Structure formats: structure tokens, C-alpha cells
Short mmCIF file of C-alpha atoms in Angstrom, two decimals:
data_model
loop_
_atom_site.label_atom_id
_atom_site.label_comp_id
_atom_site.label_asym_id
_atom_site.label_seq_id
_atom_site.Cartn_x
_atom_site.Cartn_y
_atom_site.Cartn_z
CA MET A 1 87.95 96.35 40.18
CA VAL A 2 90.72 96.71 42.18
CA GLN A 3 93.67 98.32 40.20
CA THR A 4 97.26 97.79 40.97
CA ASN A 5 99.51 100.39 42.15
CA LEU A 6 101.34 101.88 39.49
CA SER A 7 105.02 103.35 40.58
CA ASP A 8 105.46 106.56 40.88
CA ARG A 9 108.18 106.85 38.41
CA CYS A 10 104.80 106.25 35.97
CA GLY A 11 103.63 109.45 37.50
CA LEU A 12 106.87 111.06 35.58
CA ILE A 13 106.02 110.84 32.08
CA LYS A 14 102.93 112.24 30.09
CA PRO A 15 101.78 110.31 26.82
CA SER A 16 103.20 112.35 23.31
CA PRO A 17 100.84 114.58 22.39
CA THR A 18 102.39 114.38 19.13
CA LEU A 19 101.75 111.05 18.56
CA ALA A 20 98.15 111.07 20.37
CA MET A 21 97.12 114.57 17.55
CA THR A 22 98.25 112.12 14.73
CA ALA A 23 96.11 108.70 16.52
CA LYS A 24 93.09 110.96 16.79
CA ALA A 25 93.89 112.50 12.75
CA ARG A 26 93.80 108.74 12.24
CA GLU A 27 90.64 107.92 13.76
CA MET A 28 88.69 111.12 12.42
CA LYS A 29 89.55 110.13 8.72
CA VAL A 30 88.23 106.38 9.16
CA ALA A 31 85.04 107.88 10.10
CA GLY A 32 84.41 109.55 6.95
CA LEU A 33 86.34 112.96 7.56
CA ASP A 34 88.83 115.06 5.42
CA VAL A 35 91.48 115.17 7.60
CA ILE A 36 94.84 116.90 6.96
CA SER A 37 97.24 115.94 9.05
CA PHE A 38 100.08 118.11 10.24
CA ALA A 39 100.90 116.33 13.86
CA ALA A 40 102.82 113.58 12.49
CA GLY A 41 107.22 113.99 12.77
CA GLU A 42 108.14 111.46 9.81
CA PRO A 43 108.33 111.73 5.89
CA ASP A 44 105.75 110.46 4.28
CA PHE A 45 107.77 109.16 1.29
CA ASN A 46 108.84 104.92 1.47
CA THR A 47 112.06 103.32 2.46
CA PRO A 48 113.83 103.75 -0.46
CA GLU A 49 113.60 99.89 -2.36
CA PRO A 50 117.36 99.30 -2.53
CA ILE A 51 117.16 99.58 1.00
CA ILE A 52 114.52 97.61 1.47
CA ALA A 53 115.88 94.89 -0.66
CA ALA A 54 118.54 94.83 1.40
CA ALA A 55 116.34 93.92 4.64
CA LYS A 56 115.11 90.99 2.09
CA GLN A 57 118.26 90.27 1.68
CA ALA A 58 119.54 90.22 5.28
CA LEU A 59 115.92 87.62 5.63
CA ASP A 60 116.71 85.11 3.45
CA ASP A 61 120.56 85.21 4.08
CA GLY A 62 119.24 83.81 8.25
CA PHE A 63 120.48 87.62 9.43
CA THR A 64 117.24 86.64 11.97
CA LYS A 65 118.79 85.68 14.70
CA TYR A 66 120.62 87.42 17.75
CA ALA A 67 123.77 89.88 17.02
CA PRO A 68 125.67 91.63 20.03
CA SER A 69 124.14 93.95 21.89
CA LYS A 70 125.88 96.97 20.76
CA GLY A 71 125.52 96.39 17.20
CA HIS A 72 125.54 94.17 13.95
CA PRO A 73 129.55 94.04 12.25
CA THR A 74 127.81 95.11 9.39
CA LEU A 75 126.06 98.18 10.57
CA VAL A 76 129.22 99.19 12.90
CA GLU A 77 131.40 99.54 9.82
CA ALA A 78 128.75 100.98 7.75
CA ILE A 79 128.52 103.59 11.14
CA GLN A 80 132.46 104.20 10.82
CA ARG A 81 132.52 104.93 7.44
CA LYS A 82 129.79 107.42 7.36
CA VAL A 83 130.56 109.67 10.30
CA LYS A 84 134.04 109.34 9.18
CA ARG A 85 132.63 110.75 5.68
CA GLU A 86 129.84 113.12 6.56
CA ASN A 87 130.32 113.78 10.15
CA LYS A 88 134.57 114.30 9.70
CA PHE A 89 134.89 112.31 12.64
CA SER A 90 136.52 109.21 13.41
CA ALA A 91 135.04 106.36 15.61
CA GLU A 92 136.64 103.55 16.39
CA ALA A 93 133.95 100.07 16.73
CA ASN A 94 134.10 100.78 20.71
CA GLN A 95 132.72 103.81 20.66
CA ILE A 96 129.74 103.33 19.38
CA VAL A 97 126.14 101.39 19.82
CA VAL A 98 123.66 100.25 17.96
CA SER A 99 120.12 101.06 20.06
CA CYS A 100 116.04 101.26 19.00
CA GLY A 101 116.41 104.20 16.97
CA ALA A 102 117.61 107.72 18.43
CA LYS A 103 114.48 108.32 20.57
CA HIS A 104 116.45 105.12 22.43
CA SER A 105 119.80 106.45 22.29
CA VAL A 106 118.88 109.51 24.00
CA TYR A 107 117.29 107.44 26.87
CA ASN A 108 120.61 104.68 26.85
CA ALA A 109 122.39 108.42 27.12
CA LEU A 110 120.90 110.19 29.75
CA GLN A 111 120.74 106.81 32.09
CA VAL A 112 123.99 105.96 32.08
CA LEU A 113 124.87 109.94 32.85
CA LEU A 114 122.55 111.08 35.61
CA ASN A 115 122.36 110.70 39.26
CA PRO A 116 119.23 111.84 41.50
CA GLY A 117 119.52 115.87 40.91
CA ASP A 118 121.66 116.16 38.04
CA GLU A 119 120.71 119.43 36.00
CA VAL A 120 120.56 118.83 32.56
CA ILE A 121 120.44 122.10 30.43
CA LEU A 122 117.88 122.37 27.55
CA PHE A 123 116.87 125.14 24.81
CA ALA A 124 113.11 125.62 24.85
CA PRO A 125 111.18 124.87 22.36
CA PHE A 126 112.42 121.79 22.42
CA TRP A 127 111.26 118.08 22.18
CA MET A 128 109.17 116.36 25.02
CA THR A 129 110.35 113.48 25.30
CA TYR A 130 114.40 115.32 26.19
CA ALA A 131 112.44 116.42 30.20
CA ASP A 132 110.39 113.11 30.64
CA GLN A 133 113.95 110.95 29.87
CA VAL A 134 115.40 113.75 32.09
CA ALA A 135 113.29 113.15 34.93
CA LEU A 136 112.92 109.22 34.08
CA ALA A 137 116.84 108.90 35.06
CA GLY A 138 115.74 110.90 37.92
CA GLY A 139 117.64 114.26 37.34
CA GLN A 140 116.21 117.75 36.64
CA ILE A 141 115.78 120.05 33.27
CA VAL A 142 117.25 123.59 33.19
CA VAL A 143 114.98 125.66 30.60
CA ILE A 144 117.04 128.08 28.61
CA PRO A 145 114.89 130.12 26.46
CA THR A 146 115.19 131.72 22.72
CA ASP A 147 113.26 133.04 20.02
CA VAL A 148 112.41 133.73 16.91
CA GLU A 149 114.61 136.82 16.56
CA ASN A 150 117.57 134.56 16.12
CA ASN A 151 115.93 131.44 14.73
CA PHE A 152 115.50 129.85 18.33
CA CYS A 153 119.35 130.12 18.50
CA PRO A 154 121.11 129.58 21.87
CA HIS A 155 123.65 132.80 23.39
CA PRO A 156 126.89 131.58 25.11
CA ASP A 157 126.48 134.21 27.80
CA GLN A 158 122.51 132.24 28.53
CA ILE A 159 123.97 128.77 28.99
CA LYS A 160 127.09 130.30 31.14
CA ALA A 161 124.40 131.86 33.41
CA ALA A 162 122.80 128.77 33.97
CA ILE A 163 125.12 126.70 35.24
CA THR A 164 125.61 124.97 38.61
CA PRO A 165 127.33 122.45 40.57
CA ARG A 166 124.57 120.40 39.72
CA THR A 167 124.64 120.89 35.41
CA LYS A 168 126.12 117.56 33.87
CA ALA A 169 125.14 117.72 30.25
CA ILE A 170 124.12 119.63 27.88
CA ILE A 171 121.14 118.99 25.50
CA CYS A 172 122.03 120.26 21.57
CA ASN A 173 119.35 119.52 18.74
CA THR A 174 120.63 120.87 15.54
CA PRO A 175 118.36 121.14 13.15
CA SER A 176 115.82 121.43 15.78
CA ASN A 177 112.24 120.01 16.47
CA PRO A 178 110.20 121.56 16.66
CA THR A 179 111.52 124.72 15.13
CA GLY A 180 114.04 123.75 12.46
CA GLY A 181 116.47 126.20 13.79
CA ALA A 182 119.90 125.06 13.74
CA TRP A 183 123.24 126.26 14.74
CA ASP A 184 126.03 127.66 13.07
CA ARG A 185 129.93 126.46 13.40
CA ASN A 186 130.63 129.24 15.30
CA LEU A 187 127.44 128.30 17.53
CA ILE A 188 128.85 125.41 17.91
CA LYS A 189 132.47 126.48 18.79
CA GLU A 190 131.50 128.55 21.74
CA VAL A 191 129.23 125.94 23.17
CA ALA A 192 131.83 123.32 23.58
CA ALA A 193 134.26 125.43 24.54
CA ILE A 194 131.86 126.39 27.62
CA ALA A 195 131.39 122.43 28.07
CA LEU A 196 134.28 121.50 27.98
CA ARG A 197 135.82 124.67 31.09
CA HIS A 198 132.62 123.05 33.02
CA ASN A 199 133.64 119.87 32.20
CA LEU A 200 129.73 119.20 30.99
CA THR A 201 128.71 115.86 28.06
CA ILE A 202 127.07 117.12 25.16
CA ILE A 203 124.36 114.90 24.06
CA SER A 204 124.65 115.94 20.29
CA ASP A 205 120.99 114.79 18.67
CA GLU A 206 121.86 115.32 14.66
CA ILE A 207 119.17 112.72 13.91
CA TYR A 208 117.80 115.54 11.08
CA GLU A 209 121.52 116.25 9.77
CA ARG A 210 120.66 115.28 6.60
CA ILE A 211 117.61 117.68 5.44
CA THR A 212 119.11 121.07 5.40
CA TYR A 213 118.57 124.20 3.10
CA ASP A 214 121.03 126.87 2.88
CA HIS A 215 123.35 125.87 5.74
CA ASN A 216 126.22 124.05 6.40
CA HIS A 217 125.67 120.70 9.03
CA THR A 218 128.56 120.21 11.61
CA SER A 219 128.80 117.76 14.23
CA PHE A 220 129.89 118.88 17.72
CA ALA A 221 132.56 115.58 17.65
CA SER A 222 133.98 117.34 14.32
CA LEU A 223 135.55 119.90 16.27
CA SER A 224 139.08 118.22 18.21
CA LYS A 225 139.23 115.17 20.22
CA ASP A 226 138.48 116.69 23.29
CA VAL A 227 135.11 117.78 22.13
CA ALA A 228 134.38 114.17 20.47
CA GLU A 229 135.44 112.80 24.07
CA GLN A 230 132.75 114.26 26.02
CA THR A 231 130.45 114.28 23.20
CA ILE A 232 127.47 111.82 22.83
CA THR A 233 126.46 111.57 19.21
CA ILE A 234 123.16 110.80 17.88
CA LEU A 235 122.08 109.27 15.01
CA GLY A 236 120.26 107.35 12.86
CA VAL A 237 118.31 106.40 9.62
CA SER A 238 115.08 106.60 10.63
CA LYS A 239 114.54 110.48 8.72
CA THR A 240 117.22 111.10 6.31
CA TYR A 241 115.62 107.63 4.69
CA ALA A 242 112.60 107.93 6.06
CA MET A 243 112.81 104.81 8.00
CA THR A 244 111.34 105.84 10.98
CA GLY A 245 109.20 102.26 11.38
CA TRP A 246 112.69 100.37 11.44
CA ARG A 247 113.83 101.73 14.37
CA VAL A 248 117.78 102.01 14.22
CA GLY A 249 119.50 104.75 15.67
CA PHE A 250 122.96 104.76 17.13
CA THR A 251 125.40 106.95 19.45
CA VAL A 252 128.85 107.50 19.29
CA SER A 253 130.48 108.49 22.42
CA SER A 254 133.91 107.85 24.21
CA PRO A 255 134.37 103.95 25.27
CA HIS A 256 133.63 104.16 28.55
CA ILE A 257 130.25 105.72 27.83
CA ALA A 258 129.59 103.57 24.72
CA ALA A 259 130.58 100.05 27.05
CA ALA A 260 127.99 101.63 29.91
CA MET A 261 125.34 102.53 27.30
CA ALA A 262 125.79 98.94 25.69
CA ASN A 263 125.69 97.28 29.62
CA LEU A 264 122.53 98.74 30.13
CA GLN A 265 121.19 97.91 26.52
CA ASP A 266 121.88 94.48 27.45
CA GLN A 267 119.56 94.12 30.31
CA VAL A 268 116.85 96.21 28.29
CA THR A 269 116.16 95.47 24.49
CA SER A 270 119.55 93.71 23.63
CA ASN A 271 119.83 94.03 19.66
CA ALA A 272 117.94 96.09 17.57
CA THR A 273 116.24 93.85 14.96
CA THR A 274 118.96 92.40 13.12
CA PHE A 275 117.65 92.18 9.77
CA ALA A 276 117.15 95.70 10.34
CA GLN A 277 120.59 96.71 10.50
CA ILE A 278 121.61 95.13 7.44
CA GLY A 279 118.98 97.58 5.22
CA ALA A 280 120.24 100.34 7.61
CA ALA A 281 123.65 99.52 7.21
CA ALA A 282 122.69 99.46 3.19
CA ALA A 283 121.54 103.32 4.07
CA LEU A 284 124.39 104.37 5.40
CA ASP A 285 126.18 103.58 2.62
CA SER A 286 124.37 104.36 -0.02
CA ASP A 287 124.62 107.46 -2.93
CA PRO A 288 123.25 110.40 -1.69
CA SER A 289 121.03 111.12 -4.60
CA LEU A 290 119.30 108.30 -3.36
CA VAL A 291 117.44 110.65 -1.01
CA GLN A 292 118.00 113.97 -2.31
CA GLY A 293 114.37 113.60 -4.50
CA MET A 294 112.57 113.72 -1.16
CA ILE A 295 114.29 116.33 -0.05
CA ASP A 296 113.97 119.01 -2.58
CA SER A 297 110.33 117.95 -2.12
CA PHE A 298 111.08 119.22 1.70
CA THR A 299 112.46 122.49 0.12
CA ASN A 300 109.45 123.34 -2.51
CA ARG A 301 107.36 122.23 0.72
CA ARG A 302 109.06 124.37 2.76
CA SER A 303 109.03 127.80 0.31
CA LEU A 304 105.37 126.79 -0.13
CA GLY A 305 104.22 126.79 3.06
CA LEU A 306 106.18 130.32 4.43
CA ASP A 307 104.70 132.05 1.05
CA LEU A 308 101.40 130.82 2.48
CA ILE A 309 101.44 131.18 6.11
CA ARG A 310 102.82 134.52 5.84
CA GLN A 311 99.74 135.59 4.62
CA ILE A 312 97.69 135.41 7.53
CA PRO A 313 97.12 138.05 9.39
CA GLY A 314 98.44 138.01 13.08
CA CYS A 315 100.95 134.53 12.68
CA SER A 316 104.76 134.72 12.37
CA VAL A 317 107.27 131.98 11.16
CA ASN A 318 111.02 131.77 11.46
CA ASP A 319 112.88 130.03 8.35
CA PRO A 320 113.55 126.51 9.10
CA LYS A 321 116.97 125.84 7.77
CA GLY A 322 116.32 121.95 9.00
CA ALA A 323 114.39 119.03 9.80
CA PHE A 324 110.13 119.88 8.68
CA TYR A 325 109.01 121.88 10.20
CA PHE A 326 107.06 125.17 10.61
CA PHE A 327 106.46 126.63 14.43
CA ILE A 328 103.85 129.71 14.20
CA ASN A 329 103.42 132.57 16.22
CA VAL A 330 99.32 132.22 17.03
CA GLU A 331 99.53 134.05 19.93
CA PRO A 332 97.75 137.65 18.48
CA HIS A 333 94.69 134.54 18.00
CA LEU A 334 94.64 133.11 21.62
CA LYS A 335 91.78 135.70 23.36
CA GLY A 336 88.07 134.67 24.67
CA SER A 337 87.11 130.84 24.88
CA ILE A 338 90.51 130.31 22.63
CA SER A 339 92.65 131.67 24.96
CA ASN A 340 96.22 129.16 24.28
CA ASP A 341 97.76 126.93 21.96
CA ILE A 342 96.20 123.48 23.52
CA THR A 343 92.52 124.85 23.25
CA LEU A 344 92.97 126.40 19.21
CA ALA A 345 94.96 122.46 18.44
CA ASN A 346 92.18 121.07 19.39
CA HIS A 347 89.55 123.84 17.66
CA LEU A 348 91.40 123.26 14.68
CA LEU A 349 91.01 119.24 14.68
CA GLU A 350 87.60 119.11 15.39
CA THR A 351 86.24 121.92 13.44
CA ALA A 352 88.50 122.82 10.70
CA HIS A 353 89.81 119.01 10.36
CA ILE A 354 93.75 120.13 10.62
CA ALA A 355 95.62 118.45 12.83
CA THR A 356 98.66 120.06 14.31
CA VAL A 357 100.86 119.91 17.58
CA PRO A 358 100.58 122.87 20.43
CA GLY A 359 103.71 124.79 21.10
CA SER A 360 103.42 124.15 24.48
CA VAL A 361 104.19 120.63 24.42
CA PHE A 362 107.87 122.13 23.36
CA TYR A 363 107.94 124.34 26.75
CA ALA A 364 106.45 127.28 23.54
CA PRO A 365 103.29 128.32 24.42
CA GLY A 366 101.62 130.89 22.11
CA HIS A 367 102.68 128.51 18.88
CA LEU A 368 101.39 125.57 16.92
CA ARG A 369 104.39 123.47 15.12
CA LEU A 370 103.29 122.24 11.48
CA SER A 371 105.09 119.26 9.48
CA TYR A 372 105.12 119.77 5.78
CA ALA A 373 106.08 116.14 5.37
CA THR A 374 102.92 116.22 2.78
CA SER A 375 102.28 116.75 0.06
CA PRO A 376 101.72 120.35 -1.68
CA ASP A 377 98.31 120.26 -1.95
CA GLN A 378 97.55 119.52 1.64
CA ILE A 379 99.88 122.36 2.59
CA THR A 380 98.00 124.56 0.18
CA GLU A 381 94.75 123.64 1.62
CA GLY A 382 95.67 122.88 4.97
CA ILE A 383 96.84 125.93 5.77
CA THR A 384 94.04 128.09 4.11
CA ARG A 385 91.67 126.10 6.62
CA LEU A 386 93.93 127.40 9.24
CA LYS A 387 93.92 130.63 7.48
CA ASN A 388 90.11 131.17 7.43
CA THR A 389 89.63 129.24 10.88
CA LEU A 390 92.05 132.27 12.76
CA ALA A 391 90.22 134.90 10.57
CA ASP A 392 86.33 133.64 12.52
CA LEU A 393 87.82 133.77 15.65
CA SER A 394 88.91 137.37 14.67
#
């Protein structure tokens, strides 16, 4: 059969290894194998019932038609209240664009910002989607490495040294996927000052903002009006409210950037699902206690997992300040036939039946990412299997 020639653009993107590992683990479970998956990047809790009820009511009330591409007014108003109350900055309606998830929001931002050859600074380890989306927009990534000694936070001098005449934007993800590292207010102020000095746009991905441990989250846009005007804040409901499948995210930016993103979205997806937006509005207006139990569970799982991982000879791990991931250095175990983290991740799935994500996916070879969005029993059993398998390889 003759195959249709695909565009060069298709060669710029790669399948998501996280989704691929999750899918493979699911297939093994269906086949009857006792697989423990640490691969998924989503809470294992159900969406809280009041949010589901609000979406059901929206269906009954006829919220099944098109909405404005940039967002239904009910959700836009809830976003305005949310960012003022929680993120400590104000937003007008013309600064907000609701999209089909935070991933879509990042895509919109890069598409309206970048011209061919423009550079975007990223801090490794980072979520691989950033790199592919920069490439799709015609840009080039400039990678700044970070290390566990600084809890995977960059040093301002690294940023200054990486800036060139082609630098257009900096993507900041705090709390971070995959490391759980979180930037303190002083670092955010220093990075913001550099961005202002060099007229760089800050793309601030704050999707894990509410899932933190002994850390007070600071939004770039809360620092000053000048910083807010040069920041595209990426937010959403997926992680905080266990709503990953609802596909609702949003941006807050300057009016001219927001207008460009809304125009782009007009020709791509139009509006995010209307009744899902009503559910998202209910989430944003809900009392914080609605999800505190979930966050408390993550806190306990984090403590459990850290204790277990630190009992594995040859492995080290940082203290995640947010999100729900362990980012484990397994470098001492990579030798012989298991010479890299990708081979190790595959070996763990095939022999120990635990699904992890190799650090190379995040531009950090020699590591494994484990999500602790699973039960304490699964965490205990899974990390025990990891320990035993690594011991067998020694």
C-alpha cells in the first residue's frame, strides 16, 4: 500500500513516553499481570462530587452549545476571583483565555510568541512537551541544567549566560514536573528582574500550584504590574481538583497576547467544552477544604516513599516541595546490559512489573520518575520491587 507523505512538521514531535509507558502497563494489567504503575501524571482520586454535580446541572440547564472561544463568562469570572484570592494579582476579562487544558495553553502561548529561530530557555529536568511545542512553533530550545544539590532550581547567573539576541521567552515550571522542585519568592524575583531587563516573556506554568509541601507558592504576575505584563500565567483544574479528563486550562496574560491566543484558538478548537467549563467554575469557587484531603494524602505518601527510597543502596532523591513525583538518581546501577535509564525502565516493567518513566525523557539521563499518585500499599510494594530488582542487578 502506498503511504501518504507526511509533513516535515510531524518529524519534529515524538510520542509521549509517559503515555506510552502508562498504556503498556495498562495492557499488562488487562492480560492479568500484577503491574504497579508509577507512570501516570494524574491524581488517582475522583473529581469531587460537587464539581461533578455542577457539570451535570449545566447539562440539564442547556450548557451544550458553543461558548466564546476565549471562555464562558461564568468561568472567566471565576478565574478572576481565583487569581485575585489565591495568586494575589488582578486580571481583567480580556486577559483570560480558557483552553482545552494547560498543555493546550502552553501550545497557544508558544504559537503566538515565536518566529523561526527564536530561542526559549528551559531548565532541565523539564516536561518534554515544552521542547516539542517549541519546535512546532519554529523555535529552538536552550537548556540550562539544574542539580539535586539546589533542589533542581536554577541559578540566576546561568540564565544571564544563556541569553542571546534570539532569546524570546523563559518557561518556568514551579512546582516542577518531574522533580517536584519549587522556586522560592527570592528566586522568582531574580528571574523576573532578568526577564524585564532583557524584554523576555515569562511563560509560568503553575499547574501544580496547590499541591505543595512546606512551600508557599508565588506567582510571577503577583510581583508587580510590569512583571505581570510580561508573563503568561498557565493555570488549570486538572491536578488540584483531579479533573485531568475534563480538559480545562487557562492563561492570564497581557490583553494583546490574550487576543492573539483567542484568535488562534478560534481556528483550532474554538471553545473548551461548555459544560466542563461550568464544572471548572464550581471547582475554582469551592472551599479549599474540598481537596485538602487529597493534598494531605499526597503529603503522607511523599513521606512514605522518601523513607523507602532512601533505604535503597545507590539511589538518591531530592525532597519534592510540590507536585506528586519522586525523581530518583539511579546512575550507580546503570552498567552492563542495563546501561541507561531507558533500558532500566523497560527492565523494571518486564521483570518487576513496575512502570516508571526514564529521566532521559526529561533531559536528565540516569534518573527515574515515579508518581506517588497511587495508594500507600502500591507505593510500598512498588518501591520494594524496585529495591529488590536493583539489588539483583548489582
